[in-house]
Coordinates of C-alpha atoms and ligand atoms in Angstrom, one line a residue:
M7 CA 21.2 139.2 19.9
I8 CA 22.3 142.8 20.7
Y9 CA 21.1 145.6 18.4
A10 CA 23.2 148.8 18.9
S11 CA 22.0 151.7 16.9
D12 CA 22.8 155.3 16.4
L13 CA 19.8 157.5 16.9
D14 CA 19.8 160.8 14.9
R15 CA 19.5 160.4 11.2
T16 CA 19.3 156.6 11.7
L17 CA 16.2 155.9 13.8
I18 CA 15.0 159.4 14.7
Y19 CA 15.0 162.4 12.5
S20 CA 14.9 166.2 13.1
L21 CA 12.9 168.4 10.9
G22 CA 15.9 169.2 8.8
A23 CA 16.6 165.5 8.2
I24 CA 13.3 163.7 7.8
G25 CA 13.2 164.3 4.1
V26 CA 9.4 164.4 3.8
P27 CA 6.8 167.0 4.9
E28 CA 6.1 167.0 8.6
S29 CA 2.5 166.2 7.9
T30 CA 3.3 162.9 6.2
P31 CA 1.3 160.0 7.7
G32 CA 3.2 157.4 9.7
L33 CA 5.4 159.8 11.7
V34 CA 5.5 159.7 15.5
P35 CA 7.1 162.4 17.7
A36 CA 10.2 161.1 19.4
E37 CA 11.4 164.3 21.1
V38 CA 9.2 167.1 22.1
I39 CA 10.7 170.3 23.6
D40 CA 8.4 173.1 24.9
G41 CA 5.5 171.5 23.1
R42 CA 7.3 171.5 19.8
T43 CA 8.3 168.2 18.1
R44 CA 12.0 168.3 17.5
S45 CA 12.4 164.8 16.0
Y46 CA 10.3 162.0 14.6
I47 CA 10.5 158.3 14.2
S48 CA 8.5 156.4 11.6
L49 CA 5.6 154.5 13.2
R50 CA 6.4 151.3 11.4
C51 CA 10.0 151.5 12.6
L52 CA 8.9 152.1 16.1
E53 CA 6.5 149.2 16.1
M54 CA 9.1 146.8 14.8
L55 CA 11.6 148.1 17.4
Q56 CA 9.1 147.7 20.2
E57 CA 8.3 144.2 19.1
L58 CA 12.0 143.2 18.9
A59 CA 13.0 144.9 22.1
D60 CA 11.1 142.3 24.1
R61 CA 13.4 139.6 22.6
I62 CA 16.7 141.2 22.0
L63 CA 18.9 143.8 23.8
F64 CA 18.4 147.1 22.1
V65 CA 21.1 149.7 22.9
P66 CA 20.8 153.3 21.7
V67 CA 24.3 154.5 20.9
T68 CA 24.4 158.3 20.4
T69 CA 26.8 161.2 20.3
R70 CA 24.2 163.2 22.3
T71 CA 25.2 164.2 25.8
I72 CA 23.4 162.5 28.7
A73 CA 21.0 165.4 29.0
E74 CA 20.2 165.5 25.3
Y75 CA 19.6 161.7 25.3
K76 CA 17.2 162.0 28.3
R77 CA 15.3 164.7 26.4
I78 CA 14.1 162.0 23.9
G79 CA 10.7 161.3 25.4
L80 CA 10.3 158.1 23.3
F81 CA 13.1 156.4 25.4
Q82 CA 11.7 157.5 28.7
T83 CA 8.1 156.3 28.0
R84 CA 7.2 154.0 25.1
L85 CA 10.5 152.2 25.0
R86 CA 12.9 152.1 27.9
P87 CA 16.3 150.5 27.0
D88 CA 18.2 149.0 29.9
Y89 CA 21.5 150.2 28.4
A90 CA 22.3 153.3 26.4
V91 CA 25.6 154.7 25.1
T92 CA 25.8 158.5 25.1
S93 CA 28.5 161.1 24.6
N94 CA 29.8 159.2 21.6
G95 CA 30.8 156.3 23.8
G96 CA 32.1 158.5 26.7
N97 CA 29.2 157.3 28.9
V98 CA 27.3 154.1 29.4
L99 CA 23.9 154.4 31.1
V100 CA 22.5 151.4 32.9
H101 CA 18.8 152.0 33.7
G102 CA 19.5 155.7 33.2
A103 CA 22.5 155.9 35.6
V104 CA 26.1 156.4 34.6
D105 CA 28.2 153.3 34.7
L106 CA 31.2 154.5 36.8
Q107 CA 33.5 151.7 35.9
W108 CA 33.2 152.6 32.2
R109 CA 33.6 156.3 33.0
Q110 CA 36.8 155.7 34.9
E111 CA 38.1 153.5 32.1
I112 CA 37.4 156.2 29.5
L113 CA 39.2 158.9 31.5
R114 CA 42.2 156.6 31.8
R115 CA 42.2 155.9 28.0
V116 CA 41.8 159.5 27.0
G117 CA 44.6 160.6 29.4
A118 CA 46.9 157.9 27.9
D119 CA 46.1 158.2 24.2
S120 CA 44.9 161.7 23.3
A121 CA 46.1 165.3 23.6
G122 CA 44.4 167.3 26.4
A123 CA 41.2 169.1 25.7
D124 CA 43.0 172.5 25.9
E125 CA 45.4 171.6 23.2
A126 CA 42.7 170.2 20.9
H127 CA 40.7 173.4 21.5
R128 CA 43.7 175.5 20.5
L129 CA 44.1 173.5 17.3
L130 CA 40.4 173.8 16.4
R131 CA 40.3 177.5 17.0
E132 CA 43.5 178.1 14.9
V133 CA 41.3 177.1 11.9
L134 CA 37.7 177.7 12.9
R135 CA 36.9 181.4 12.5
E136 CA 34.5 183.2 14.8
E137 CA 32.2 184.1 11.9
W138 CA 31.7 180.5 11.0
I139 CA 30.7 179.5 14.5
I140 CA 27.1 179.8 15.7
D141 CA 27.7 177.8 18.9
E142 CA 30.6 176.1 20.7
R143 CA 30.2 173.5 23.5
Y144 CA 32.4 171.3 25.5
C145 CA 30.2 168.2 26.1
D146 CA 30.1 165.9 29.2
E147 CA 33.7 167.0 29.9
L148 CA 34.9 165.0 27.0
F149 CA 34.6 166.5 23.5
Y150 CA 33.7 169.6 21.5
T151 CA 30.7 170.3 19.3
Y152 CA 30.4 173.4 17.1
I153 CA 27.3 174.5 15.3
V154 CA 28.7 176.1 12.1
Q155 CA 27.7 177.9 9.0
R156 CA 28.4 174.8 6.9
S157 CA 28.5 176.7 3.6
L158 CA 31.4 178.9 4.9
L159 CA 33.7 176.0 6.0
P160 CA 36.6 175.6 3.6
K161 CA 36.9 171.9 2.8
E162 CA 40.7 171.7 2.5
E163 CA 41.4 173.6 5.6
I164 CA 39.0 171.5 7.6
A165 CA 40.5 168.3 6.2
A166 CA 44.0 169.5 7.1
M167 CA 42.8 170.4 10.6
S168 CA 41.2 167.0 10.9
E169 CA 44.5 165.3 10.0
H170 CA 46.4 167.5 12.5
L171 CA 44.0 166.5 15.3
R172 CA 44.1 162.9 14.3
A173 CA 47.8 162.9 14.9
R174 CA 47.0 164.1 18.4
G175 CA 44.5 161.4 19.1
W176 CA 41.3 163.3 18.2
K177 CA 38.7 162.6 15.5
V178 CA 36.8 165.3 13.6
S179 CA 33.4 164.6 12.0
V180 CA 31.1 167.1 10.2
Q181 CA 27.3 166.2 10.2
G182 CA 25.0 168.8 8.7
R183 CA 25.6 172.0 10.7
K184 CA 27.5 170.2 13.4
L185 CA 31.2 169.7 13.7
Y186 CA 32.4 167.2 16.3
A187 CA 35.9 166.9 17.7
V188 CA 36.2 163.8 19.9
P189 CA 39.2 162.0 21.6
E190 CA 39.8 158.7 19.8
P191 CA 39.2 156.5 22.8
V192 CA 35.7 158.1 23.1
N193 CA 34.1 156.0 20.4
K194 CA 30.9 154.1 19.9
R195 CA 32.6 150.8 19.2
D196 CA 34.5 150.5 22.5
A197 CA 31.5 151.5 24.5
A198 CA 29.2 149.0 22.7
L199 CA 31.8 146.2 23.1
Y200 CA 32.0 147.0 26.8
I201 CA 28.3 146.3 27.0
T202 CA 28.4 143.2 24.8
S203 CA 31.2 141.8 27.1
H204 CA 28.5 141.5 29.7
F205 CA 26.6 139.1 27.4
P206 CA 29.2 136.7 25.9
G207 CA 28.2 134.8 22.8
R208 CA 25.4 137.2 21.7
P209 CA 25.8 138.4 18.1
L210 CA 26.0 142.2 17.5
I211 CA 24.0 144.0 14.9
A212 CA 24.5 147.7 14.3
S213 CA 23.2 150.7 12.3
G214 CA 24.4 154.2 11.9
D215 CA 24.9 157.0 9.3
S216 CA 27.9 159.0 10.3
L217 CA 31.7 158.6 10.3
L218 CA 31.4 158.4 14.1
D219 CA 29.3 155.2 13.6
Q220 CA 31.7 153.6 11.2
C221 CA 33.9 151.9 13.8
L222 CA 30.7 150.4 15.4
L223 CA 29.4 149.1 12.1
E224 CA 32.7 147.6 11.3
S225 CA 33.0 145.8 14.6
A226 CA 29.5 144.3 14.5
D227 CA 28.6 140.9 13.1
F228 CA 26.0 142.5 10.9
A229 CA 25.3 146.2 10.1
I230 CA 23.4 148.5 7.8
A231 CA 23.5 152.2 7.0
P232 CA 20.9 154.6 5.6
C233 CA 21.5 155.9 2.1
H234 CA 22.2 159.4 3.5
G235 CA 24.7 160.9 5.8
E236 CA 28.5 160.9 6.0
I237 CA 29.2 157.2 5.3
F238 CA 26.9 157.2 2.3
A239 CA 28.4 160.5 1.0
E240 CA 31.9 159.3 1.4
Q241 CA 31.0 156.1 -0.4
Q242 CA 29.7 158.2 -3.3
E243 CA 32.9 160.2 -3.5
R244 CA 35.4 157.4 -2.9
P245 CA 33.8 154.0 -3.2
V246 CA 35.4 151.3 -1.1
K247 CA 34.2 147.8 -0.4
L248 CA 32.1 147.8 2.7
G249 CA 31.0 144.8 4.7
Y250 CA 27.4 146.1 5.1
P251 CA 24.6 147.4 2.8
F252 CA 22.8 150.7 2.5
T253 CA 19.1 151.1 2.6
G254 CA 17.3 151.9 -0.7
Q255 CA 15.6 155.0 0.6
S256 CA 16.9 158.1 2.4
G257 CA 15.2 160.2 5.1
V258 CA 13.1 159.0 8.0
F259 CA 11.6 156.0 6.3
A260 CA 15.1 154.5 6.0
G261 CA 14.4 153.5 9.6
D262 CA 11.7 151.0 8.4
E263 CA 14.3 149.3 6.1
I264 CA 16.9 149.2 8.9
L265 CA 14.4 147.5 11.3
R266 CA 13.3 145.1 8.6
Y267 CA 17.0 144.1 8.2
V268 CA 17.4 143.7 11.9
Q269 CA 14.2 141.6 12.1
Q270 CA 15.5 139.3 9.2
K271 CA 18.8 138.8 10.9
Y272 CA 17.1 137.9 14.1
D273 CA 14.7 135.5 12.4
H274 CA 17.6 133.9 10.6
L275 CA 19.8 133.6 13.7
T276 CA 17.0 132.2 15.9
G277 CA 16.0 129.8 13.1
L278 CA 19.6 128.5 13.0
E279 CA 19.6 128.1 16.7
A280 CA 16.4 126.1 16.5
G281 CA 17.9 124.0 13.8
V282 CA 15.7 125.3 11.0
S283 CA 17.5 126.4 7.9
Ligands
LIG248 MG1 23.5 159.8 13.2

């Protein structure tokens, strides 16, 4: 079995997202920068993940850049995944090194299917005003992220801008204070499927909270989403039938439920293989 999971707000949680006081028992630092913990994972979630990681292929799948991913100490020390997807699918890391075959393929697809980065930038800046933007970055030579004053963003204008970019082969996603604009071929599903193609016949299970995770969840054999984040919010606004469940609790401890779900699927699938029903 392959378990491909988003990280931020799915397995690891920044202080703004944990949803409980930082002093709550059962939290383990996942990312420490300059002596300060930037994100946590629940201890129970980590224990279950460590136990499973010996038997399944666990693949972190994140929109973080390569450098931001490598900053997560947890995945450099306690748990060292063989594969990871960073840059929202733009890079596949194998034992920490960039898979050049995938990188070349991504550049080819972006060149063929999406407007150039300059054009996307122009469309973004026609709408995004200077006073809304706290920070702007072009990440891993692939996509844009903006830290924004979320309360100032006009919903309709952003929706119209997103439509405009979509027609040009770019996807916009707003998560908390971050706005992402990513070329369509740079997505988590295709990168995860590139990895799974190396392991034919293994079922894929996925978890994630944002619209950038949606394609991954939809392509997996089994999936689960926490009851917070973009997918959940959209489901509250415009309910549609989804092929996967939400957790019962929000915040960092949703991670426990997600891992319990993965564990159950693993037990079920291996039980079937062994002929036990
Ligand atoms: Mg996330």
